[in-house]
XYZ file of C-alpha atoms in Angstrom:
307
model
C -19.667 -33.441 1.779
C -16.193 -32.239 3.473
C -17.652 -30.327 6.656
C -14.178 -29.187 7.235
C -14.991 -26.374 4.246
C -17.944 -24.736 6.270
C -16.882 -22.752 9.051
C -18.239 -19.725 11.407
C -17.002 -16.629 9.660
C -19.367 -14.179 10.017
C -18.722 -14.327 13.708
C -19.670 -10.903 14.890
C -22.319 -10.413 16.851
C -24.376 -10.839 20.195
C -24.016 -14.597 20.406
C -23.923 -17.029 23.134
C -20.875 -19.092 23.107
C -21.220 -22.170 20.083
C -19.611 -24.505 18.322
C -18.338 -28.142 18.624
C -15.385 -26.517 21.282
C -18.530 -25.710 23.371
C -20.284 -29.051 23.579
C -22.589 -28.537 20.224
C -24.505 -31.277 17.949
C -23.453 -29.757 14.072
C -25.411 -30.575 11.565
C -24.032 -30.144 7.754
C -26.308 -30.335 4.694
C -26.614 -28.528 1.434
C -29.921 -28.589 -0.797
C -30.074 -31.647 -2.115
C -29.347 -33.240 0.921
C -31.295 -31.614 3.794
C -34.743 -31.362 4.798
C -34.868 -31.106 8.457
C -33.194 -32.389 11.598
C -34.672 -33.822 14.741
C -33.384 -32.973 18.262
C -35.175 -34.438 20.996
C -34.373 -33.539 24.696
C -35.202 -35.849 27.926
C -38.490 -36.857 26.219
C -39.389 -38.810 29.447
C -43.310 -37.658 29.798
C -44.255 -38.191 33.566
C -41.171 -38.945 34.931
C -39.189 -35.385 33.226
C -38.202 -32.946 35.709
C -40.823 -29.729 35.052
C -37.262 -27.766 35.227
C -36.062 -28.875 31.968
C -39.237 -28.569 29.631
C -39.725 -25.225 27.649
C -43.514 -23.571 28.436
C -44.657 -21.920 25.457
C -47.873 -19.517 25.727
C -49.829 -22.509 27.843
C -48.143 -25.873 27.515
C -44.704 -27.368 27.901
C -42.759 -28.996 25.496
C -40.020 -31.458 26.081
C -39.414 -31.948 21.879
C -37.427 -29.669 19.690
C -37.060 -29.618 15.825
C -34.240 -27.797 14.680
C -34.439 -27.157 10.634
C -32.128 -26.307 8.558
C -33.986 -23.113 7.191
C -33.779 -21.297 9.959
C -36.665 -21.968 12.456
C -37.856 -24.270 15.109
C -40.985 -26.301 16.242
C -41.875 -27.366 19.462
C -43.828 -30.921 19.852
C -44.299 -31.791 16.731
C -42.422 -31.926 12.679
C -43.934 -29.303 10.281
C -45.971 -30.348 7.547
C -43.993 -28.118 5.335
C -41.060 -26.275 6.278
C -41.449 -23.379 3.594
C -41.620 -19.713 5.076
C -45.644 -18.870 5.534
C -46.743 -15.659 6.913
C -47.097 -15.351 10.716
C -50.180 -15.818 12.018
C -50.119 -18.817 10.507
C -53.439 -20.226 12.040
C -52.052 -23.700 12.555
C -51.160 -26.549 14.862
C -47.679 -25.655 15.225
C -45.684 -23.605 18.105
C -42.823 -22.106 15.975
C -39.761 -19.701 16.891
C -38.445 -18.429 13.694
C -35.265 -16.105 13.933
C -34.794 -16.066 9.986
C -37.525 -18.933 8.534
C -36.083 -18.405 4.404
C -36.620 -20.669 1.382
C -33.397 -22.474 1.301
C -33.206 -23.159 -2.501
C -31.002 -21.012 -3.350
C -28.412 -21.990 -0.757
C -25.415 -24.009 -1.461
C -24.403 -25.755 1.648
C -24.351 -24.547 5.586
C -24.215 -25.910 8.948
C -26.678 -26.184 12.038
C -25.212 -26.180 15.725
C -27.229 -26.688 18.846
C -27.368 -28.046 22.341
C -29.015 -27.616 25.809
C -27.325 -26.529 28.914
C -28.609 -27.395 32.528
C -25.441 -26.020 34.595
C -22.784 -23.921 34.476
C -21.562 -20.645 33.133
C -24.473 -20.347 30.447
C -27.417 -20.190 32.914
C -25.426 -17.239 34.909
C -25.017 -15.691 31.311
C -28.858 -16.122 30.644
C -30.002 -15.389 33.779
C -27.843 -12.314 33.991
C -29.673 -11.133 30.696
C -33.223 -11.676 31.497
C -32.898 -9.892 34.685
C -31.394 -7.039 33.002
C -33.877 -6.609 30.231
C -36.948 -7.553 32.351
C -35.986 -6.027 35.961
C -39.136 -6.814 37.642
C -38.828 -10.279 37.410
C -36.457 -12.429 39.647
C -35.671 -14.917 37.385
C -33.240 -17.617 37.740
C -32.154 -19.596 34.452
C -32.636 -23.636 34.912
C -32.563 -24.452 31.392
C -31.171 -23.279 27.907
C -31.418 -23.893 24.217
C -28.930 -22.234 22.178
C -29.501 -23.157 17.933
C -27.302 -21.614 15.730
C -27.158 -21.129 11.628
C -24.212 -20.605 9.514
C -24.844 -20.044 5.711
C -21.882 -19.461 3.937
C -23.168 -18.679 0.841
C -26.562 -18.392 -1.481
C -26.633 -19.574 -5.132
C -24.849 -17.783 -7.138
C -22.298 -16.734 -4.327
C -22.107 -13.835 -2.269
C -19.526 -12.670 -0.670
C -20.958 -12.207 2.676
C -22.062 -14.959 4.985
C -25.324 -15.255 7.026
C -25.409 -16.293 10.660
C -28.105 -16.170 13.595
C -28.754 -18.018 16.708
C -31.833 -18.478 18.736
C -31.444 -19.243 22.683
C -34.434 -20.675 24.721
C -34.077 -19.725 28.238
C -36.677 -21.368 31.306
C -36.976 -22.210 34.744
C -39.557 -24.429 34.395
C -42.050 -21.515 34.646
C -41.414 -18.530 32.813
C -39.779 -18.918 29.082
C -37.689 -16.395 26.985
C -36.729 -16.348 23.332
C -33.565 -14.501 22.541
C -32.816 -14.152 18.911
C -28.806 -12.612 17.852
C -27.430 -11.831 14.718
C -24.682 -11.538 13.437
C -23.773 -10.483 9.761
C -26.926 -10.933 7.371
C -26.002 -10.973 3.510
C -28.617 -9.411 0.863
C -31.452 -12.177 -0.277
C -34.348 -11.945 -2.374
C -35.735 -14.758 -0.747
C -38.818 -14.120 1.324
C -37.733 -14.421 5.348
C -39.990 -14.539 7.774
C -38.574 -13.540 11.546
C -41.326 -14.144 14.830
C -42.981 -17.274 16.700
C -46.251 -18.454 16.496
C -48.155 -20.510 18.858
C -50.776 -23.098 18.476
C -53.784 -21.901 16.416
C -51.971 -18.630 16.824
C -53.548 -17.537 20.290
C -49.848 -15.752 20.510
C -47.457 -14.432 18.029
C -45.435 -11.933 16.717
C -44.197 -11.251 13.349
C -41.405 -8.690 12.814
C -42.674 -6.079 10.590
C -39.380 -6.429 8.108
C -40.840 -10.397 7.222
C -40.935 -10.741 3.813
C -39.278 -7.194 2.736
C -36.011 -6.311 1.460
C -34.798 -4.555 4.890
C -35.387 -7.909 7.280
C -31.151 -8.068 7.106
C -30.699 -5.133 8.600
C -31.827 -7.150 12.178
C -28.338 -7.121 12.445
C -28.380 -3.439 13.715
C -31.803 -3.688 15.601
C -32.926 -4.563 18.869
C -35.793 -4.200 21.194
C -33.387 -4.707 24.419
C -30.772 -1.801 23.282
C -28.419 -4.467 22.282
C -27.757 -4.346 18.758
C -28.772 -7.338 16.906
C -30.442 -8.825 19.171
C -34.355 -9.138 19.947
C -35.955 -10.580 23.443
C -39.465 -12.050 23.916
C -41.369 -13.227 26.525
C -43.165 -16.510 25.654
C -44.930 -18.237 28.691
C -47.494 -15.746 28.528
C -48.193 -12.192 26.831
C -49.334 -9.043 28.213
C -52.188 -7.915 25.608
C -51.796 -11.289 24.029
C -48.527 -10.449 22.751
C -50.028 -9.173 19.254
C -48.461 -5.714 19.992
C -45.339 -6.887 21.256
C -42.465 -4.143 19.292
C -40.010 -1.598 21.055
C -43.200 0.175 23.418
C -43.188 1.703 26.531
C -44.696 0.100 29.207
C -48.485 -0.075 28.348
C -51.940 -1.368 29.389
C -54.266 -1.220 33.008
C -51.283 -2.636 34.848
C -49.176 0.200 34.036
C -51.923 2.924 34.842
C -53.710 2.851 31.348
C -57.379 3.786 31.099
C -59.014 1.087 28.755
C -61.368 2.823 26.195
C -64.349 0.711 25.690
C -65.154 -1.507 22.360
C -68.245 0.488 21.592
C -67.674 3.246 19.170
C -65.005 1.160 17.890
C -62.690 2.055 21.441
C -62.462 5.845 20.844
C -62.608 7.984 23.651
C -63.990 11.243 25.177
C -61.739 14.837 25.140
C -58.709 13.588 27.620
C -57.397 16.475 29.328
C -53.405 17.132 29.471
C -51.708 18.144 32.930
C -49.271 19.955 30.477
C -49.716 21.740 27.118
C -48.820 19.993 24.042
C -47.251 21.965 21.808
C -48.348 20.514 17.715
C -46.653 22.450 14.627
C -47.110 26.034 16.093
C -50.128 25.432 17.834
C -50.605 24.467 21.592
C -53.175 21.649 22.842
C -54.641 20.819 25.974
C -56.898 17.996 25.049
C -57.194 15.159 23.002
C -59.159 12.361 21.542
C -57.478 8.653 20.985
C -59.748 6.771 18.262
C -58.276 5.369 15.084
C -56.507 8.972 14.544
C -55.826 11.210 17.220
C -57.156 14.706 17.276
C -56.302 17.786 19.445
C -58.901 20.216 20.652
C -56.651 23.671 20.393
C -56.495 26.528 23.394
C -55.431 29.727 22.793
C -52.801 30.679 25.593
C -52.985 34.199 25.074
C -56.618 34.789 25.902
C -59.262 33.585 27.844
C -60.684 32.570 25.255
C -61.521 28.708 24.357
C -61.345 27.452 20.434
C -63.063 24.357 19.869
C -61.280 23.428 16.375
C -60.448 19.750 15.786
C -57.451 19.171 14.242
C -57.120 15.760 12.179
């Protein structure tokens, strides 16, 4: 194959920096030719420095797969690597920025390395700070994977490119998935990670739908095209884990109990709530939640639930 015909032109986007000029492994296949691609880092067992393994919802990895397709594993090769839906309920601990069928792809080109000094772990540790403030985190170690698909079968004439960045100190772990410019497929995609036996994951609601390119303009961190995740450990086992506001007993919740299926008593509001021409002073949280109305104009209390 002439890997001088495959090159990085869909370009635009929130990446870290990539590329052979930057130190990367590249990887060229087509269809016929690839399955996956093995990358193992410092796999050294008792002797590795705890700074340069990746912990991943309970244990730490020193082994990463890089596939062709569009996802990683940690520890150990996939039996298959053909998209399933996340939970997946396996052995496997897998990051997947865009996990797609590759059949219908002509040729493209994988780029990765790992970083241990320099610029990058400012630029990484710089971003987790920023998007998780309350942490003082300081970036030993970094990842960076990168796909460039220049075109499906038959051609488009759009290309697809995405990168996936690891970030540790040995500790605490981040995923960081950017893309750039995502051309129309009616292969299935499925975007998330997945840990072993599924104890933690997260699937992005677009998996498998038409919409899943439009990542590209999406972001849980305010920075278009690009989605952040916390991965050493989960607050509310990470099965809720979308855009939120900060949530749960840490950040002053009250915890309805599991009997009665977790619905709660009438919560009062400090402030009115005003609902389609009708103001509200309590409510109920259950499966749907219900207002109990007030009239503001009398003294008078109406005790009409409102599904």
């Amino acid at each position: 194959m002439n890997t001088k015909s495959v090159f990085y032109s869909a370009f635009s986007g929130p990446f870290y920096p990539f590329g052979t000029n930057n130190g990367d492994t590249q990887q060229f296949w087509n269809y016929y030719y690839y399955f996956y691609y093995y990358y193992y880092y410092h796999y050294y067992y008792s002797s590795q420095s705890q700074t340069n393994n990746f912990p991943f919802f309970g244990g730490k990895y020193y082994q990463t797969i890089v596939y062709g397709n569009g996802l990683l594993s940690l520890g150990s090769v996939l039996a298959t690597s053909y998209p399933a839906t996340i939970p997946t309920y396996s052995i496997n601990n897998i990051i997947a920025p865009f996990w797609m069928d590759i059949n219908s792809l002509q040729r493209g080109v994988s780029s990765f390395r790992e970083v241990t000094s320099g610029s990058i772990l400012q630029q990484a540790t710089s971003d987790i700070n920023h998007y998780f403030p309350e942490l003082n985190f300081n970036a030993t170690w970094v990842f960076i994977a990168t796909w460039n698909w220049p075109e499906y079968q038959p051609a488009m004439d759009n290309d697809t490119m995405f990168q996936v960045v690891l970030v540790s100190d040995g500790n605490m772990s981040f995923v960081m998935m950017n893309y750039g410019n995502l051309a129309p497929t009616s292969e299935n995609v499925q975007v998330g990670y997945d840990s072993l036996n599924s104890s933690n994951y997260f699937s992005m609601a677009e998996s498998f739908q038409g919409n899943i390119t439009d990542l590209s303009f999406t972001s849980n961190v305010n920075t278009s095209g690009r989605w952040v995740f916390r991965t050493d450990y989960c607050l509310n086992d990470c099965l809720f884990q979308e855009n939120f506001y900060p949530y749960g007993p840490s950040n002053g919740d009250t915890v309805n109990p599991s009997v009665d299926d977790g619905s709660s008593s009438a919560i009062p509001l400090i402030n009115m709530f005003p609902y389609f021409g009708k103001p509200y002073n309590q409510l109920y949280v259950s499966g749907i939640t219900r207002f109990i109305t007030r009239t503001l104009h009398t003294h008078t209390h109406t005790h009409t639930h409102t599904h």
